[in-house]
Tab-separated table of C-alpha atoms in Angstrom:
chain	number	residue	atom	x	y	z
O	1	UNK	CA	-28.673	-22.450	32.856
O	2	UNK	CA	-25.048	-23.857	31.865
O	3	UNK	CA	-26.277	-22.543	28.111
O	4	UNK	CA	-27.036	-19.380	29.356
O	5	UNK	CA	-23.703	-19.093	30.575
O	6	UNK	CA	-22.015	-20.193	27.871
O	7	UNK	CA	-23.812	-18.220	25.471
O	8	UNK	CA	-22.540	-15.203	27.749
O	9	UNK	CA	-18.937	-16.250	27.809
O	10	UNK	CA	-18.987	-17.206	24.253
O	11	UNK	CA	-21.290	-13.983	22.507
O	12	UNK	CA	-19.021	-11.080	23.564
O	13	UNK	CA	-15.951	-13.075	21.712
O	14	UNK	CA	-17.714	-14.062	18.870
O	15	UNK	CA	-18.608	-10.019	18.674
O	16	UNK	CA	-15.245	-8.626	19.619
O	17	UNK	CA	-14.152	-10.579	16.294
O	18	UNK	CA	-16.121	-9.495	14.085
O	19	UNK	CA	-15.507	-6.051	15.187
O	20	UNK	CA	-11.849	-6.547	15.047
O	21	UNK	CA	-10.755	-4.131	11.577
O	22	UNK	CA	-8.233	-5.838	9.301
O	23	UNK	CA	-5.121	-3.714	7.879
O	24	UNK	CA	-4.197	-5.036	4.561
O	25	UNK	CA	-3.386	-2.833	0.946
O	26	UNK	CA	-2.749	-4.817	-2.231
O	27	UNK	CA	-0.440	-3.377	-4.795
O	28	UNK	CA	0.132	-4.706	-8.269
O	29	UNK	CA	3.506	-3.761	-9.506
O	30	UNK	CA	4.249	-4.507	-13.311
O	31	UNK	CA	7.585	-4.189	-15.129
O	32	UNK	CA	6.448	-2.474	-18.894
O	33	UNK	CA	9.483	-3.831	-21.147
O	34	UNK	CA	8.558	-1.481	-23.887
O	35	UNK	CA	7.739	1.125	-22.154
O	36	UNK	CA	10.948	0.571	-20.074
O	37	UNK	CA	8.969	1.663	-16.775
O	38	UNK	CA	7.774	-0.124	-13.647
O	39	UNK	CA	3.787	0.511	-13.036
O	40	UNK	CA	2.307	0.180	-10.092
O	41	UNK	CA	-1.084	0.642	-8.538
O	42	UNK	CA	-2.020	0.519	-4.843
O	43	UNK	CA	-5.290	0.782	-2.781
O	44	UNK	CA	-5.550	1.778	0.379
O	45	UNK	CA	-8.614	1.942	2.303
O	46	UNK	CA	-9.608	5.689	2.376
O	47	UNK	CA	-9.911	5.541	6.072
O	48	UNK	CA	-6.553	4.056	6.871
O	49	UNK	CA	-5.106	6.512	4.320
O	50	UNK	CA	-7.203	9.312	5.888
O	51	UNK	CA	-6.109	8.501	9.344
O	52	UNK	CA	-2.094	8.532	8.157
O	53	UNK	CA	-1.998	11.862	6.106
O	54	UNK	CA	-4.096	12.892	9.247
O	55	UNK	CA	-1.539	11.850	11.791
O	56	UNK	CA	1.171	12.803	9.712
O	57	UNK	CA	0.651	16.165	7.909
O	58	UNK	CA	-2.592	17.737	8.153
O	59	UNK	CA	-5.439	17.086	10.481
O	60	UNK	CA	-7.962	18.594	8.432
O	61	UNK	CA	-7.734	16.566	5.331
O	62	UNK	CA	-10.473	14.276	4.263
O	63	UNK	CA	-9.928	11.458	1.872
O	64	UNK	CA	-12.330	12.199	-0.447
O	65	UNK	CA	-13.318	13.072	-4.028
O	66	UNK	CA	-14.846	16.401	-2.367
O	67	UNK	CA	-12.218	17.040	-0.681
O	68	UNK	CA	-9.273	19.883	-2.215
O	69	UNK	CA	-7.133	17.001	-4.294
O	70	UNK	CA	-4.295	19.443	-4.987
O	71	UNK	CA	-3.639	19.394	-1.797
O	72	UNK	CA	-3.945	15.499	-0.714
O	73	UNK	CA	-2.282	14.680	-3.888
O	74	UNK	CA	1.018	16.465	-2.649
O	75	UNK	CA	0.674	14.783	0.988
O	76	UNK	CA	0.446	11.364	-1.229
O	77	UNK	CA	3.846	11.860	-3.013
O	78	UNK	CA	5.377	13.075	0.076
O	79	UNK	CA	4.020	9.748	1.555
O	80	UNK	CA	4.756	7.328	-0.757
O	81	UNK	CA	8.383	8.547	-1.047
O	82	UNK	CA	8.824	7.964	2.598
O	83	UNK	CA	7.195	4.604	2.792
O	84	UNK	CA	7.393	2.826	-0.769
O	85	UNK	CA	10.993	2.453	-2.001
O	86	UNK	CA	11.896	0.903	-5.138
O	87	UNK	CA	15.422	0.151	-6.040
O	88	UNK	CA	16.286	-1.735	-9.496
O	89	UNK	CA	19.745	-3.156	-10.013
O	90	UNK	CA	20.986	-1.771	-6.529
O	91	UNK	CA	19.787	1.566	-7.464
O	92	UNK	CA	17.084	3.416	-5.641
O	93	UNK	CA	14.454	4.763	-8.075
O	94	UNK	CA	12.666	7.194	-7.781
O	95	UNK	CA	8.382	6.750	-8.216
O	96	UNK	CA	6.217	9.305	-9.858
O	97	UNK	CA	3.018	9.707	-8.712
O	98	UNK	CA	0.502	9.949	-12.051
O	99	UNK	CA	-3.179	10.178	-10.330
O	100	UNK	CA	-5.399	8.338	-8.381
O	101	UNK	CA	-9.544	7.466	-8.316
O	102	UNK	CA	-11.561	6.400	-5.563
O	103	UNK	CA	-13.482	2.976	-5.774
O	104	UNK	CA	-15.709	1.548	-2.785
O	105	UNK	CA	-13.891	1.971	0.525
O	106	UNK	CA	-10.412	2.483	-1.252
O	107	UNK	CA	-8.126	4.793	-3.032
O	108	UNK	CA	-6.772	3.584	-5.848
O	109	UNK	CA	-3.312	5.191	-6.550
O	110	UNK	CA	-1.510	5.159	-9.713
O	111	UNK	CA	2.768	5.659	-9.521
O	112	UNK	CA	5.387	4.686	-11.942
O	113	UNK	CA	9.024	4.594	-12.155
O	114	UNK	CA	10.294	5.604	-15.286
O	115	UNK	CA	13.157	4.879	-17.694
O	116	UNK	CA	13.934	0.599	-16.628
O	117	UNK	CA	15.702	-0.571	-19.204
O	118	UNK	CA	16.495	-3.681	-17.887
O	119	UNK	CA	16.076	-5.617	-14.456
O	120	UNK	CA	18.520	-7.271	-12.498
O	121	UNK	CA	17.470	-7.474	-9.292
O	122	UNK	CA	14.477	-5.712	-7.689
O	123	UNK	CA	13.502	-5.174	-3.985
O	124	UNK	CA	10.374	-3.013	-2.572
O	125	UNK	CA	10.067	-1.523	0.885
O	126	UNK	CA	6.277	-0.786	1.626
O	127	UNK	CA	5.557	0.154	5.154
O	128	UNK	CA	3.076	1.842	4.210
O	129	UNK	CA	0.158	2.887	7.185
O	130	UNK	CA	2.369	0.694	9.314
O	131	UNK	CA	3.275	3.926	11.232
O	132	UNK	CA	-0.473	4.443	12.491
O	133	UNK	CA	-1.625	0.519	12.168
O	134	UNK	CA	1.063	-1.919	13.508
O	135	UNK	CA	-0.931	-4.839	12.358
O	136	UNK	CA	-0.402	-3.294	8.484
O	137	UNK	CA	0.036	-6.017	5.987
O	138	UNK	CA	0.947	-5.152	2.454
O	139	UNK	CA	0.393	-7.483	0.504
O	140	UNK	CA	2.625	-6.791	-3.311
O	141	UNK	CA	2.438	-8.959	-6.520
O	142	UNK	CA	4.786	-8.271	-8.749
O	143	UNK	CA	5.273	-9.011	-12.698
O	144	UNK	CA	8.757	-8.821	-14.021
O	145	UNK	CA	10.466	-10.119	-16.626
O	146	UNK	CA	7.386	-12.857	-17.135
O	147	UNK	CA	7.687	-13.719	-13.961
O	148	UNK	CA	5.057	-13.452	-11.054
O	149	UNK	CA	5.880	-12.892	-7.515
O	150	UNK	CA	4.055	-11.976	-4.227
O	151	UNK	CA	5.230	-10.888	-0.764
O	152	UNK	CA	3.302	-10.052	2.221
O	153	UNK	CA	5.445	-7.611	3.656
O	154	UNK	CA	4.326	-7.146	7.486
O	155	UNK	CA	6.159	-4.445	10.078
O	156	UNK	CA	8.493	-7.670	11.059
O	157	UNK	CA	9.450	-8.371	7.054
O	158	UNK	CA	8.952	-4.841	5.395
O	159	UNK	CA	11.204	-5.712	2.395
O	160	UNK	CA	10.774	-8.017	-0.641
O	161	UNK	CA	13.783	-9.177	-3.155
O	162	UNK	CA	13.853	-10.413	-6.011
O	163	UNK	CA	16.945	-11.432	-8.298
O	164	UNK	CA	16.824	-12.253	-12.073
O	165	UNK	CA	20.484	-12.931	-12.374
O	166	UNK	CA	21.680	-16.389	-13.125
């Protein structure tokens, strides 16, 4: 009997966890010295991005490669300048937005930021789908100057810094 109750207290927990969803994006952000430009590439998962252009511009739009890309292309530029920022030197750049394609459960989205000639210092602000998902985590590696970096940047700790001064 006392197994029987435990299995019933215990079950429903071990379920609840596994249901529980995870918010985490990765984005791999590369300095190009000779092509004095930063390159980055994020993914998203398309139903966390789908959710935030949802919330935030257009409740019709599906995240999709059916879907009218024109159209959820420009919501991604508007959205990314809102809730990436890049600033090089203690200037903040801005990112263009080149493309994206859609792998698995995520979006994979292409920006860059153009004419770097050199880097100082660096910082990166992602809060991205932290306006819909509080628990967001963002996870960024960076490669700069030969140097590699990562920062889980979290709601709390949105910012990252880096300085290549001596």
């Amino acid at each position: 009997m006392k197994k029987i109750i435990l299995l019933l207290v215990v079950a429903p927990l071990i379920m609840a966890a596994s249901i529980h969803k995870y918010y985490l994006s990765v984005t791999d952000l590369n300095y190009n010295e000779e092509a004095q430009s930063i390159q980055i590439i994020t993914r998203l998962f398309y139903d966390d991005l789908e959710a935030v252009i949802q919330e935030r511009y257009d409740t019709d739009v599906v995240v999709d490669a059916a879907s009218d890309q024109e159209e959820l292309d420009k919501y991604l530029v508007k959205y990314f300048q809102k809730k990436m920022l890049i600033t090089v030197n203690g200037e903040q750049r801005e990112m263009n937005f080149v493309g994206k394609k859609y792998e698995d459960d995520y979006v994979v989205c292409y920006l860059e930021v153009l004419d770097v000639t050199a880097i100082n210092t660096f910082e990166i602000e992602s809060t991205l789908l932290m306006d819909v998902f509080p628990d967001q985590k963002n996870m960024v590696h960076t490669t700069i100057a030969g140097k590699k970096k990562s920062f889980l940047l979290t709601a709390a700790n949105a910012k990252g810094l880096l300085n290549f001064t001596k």
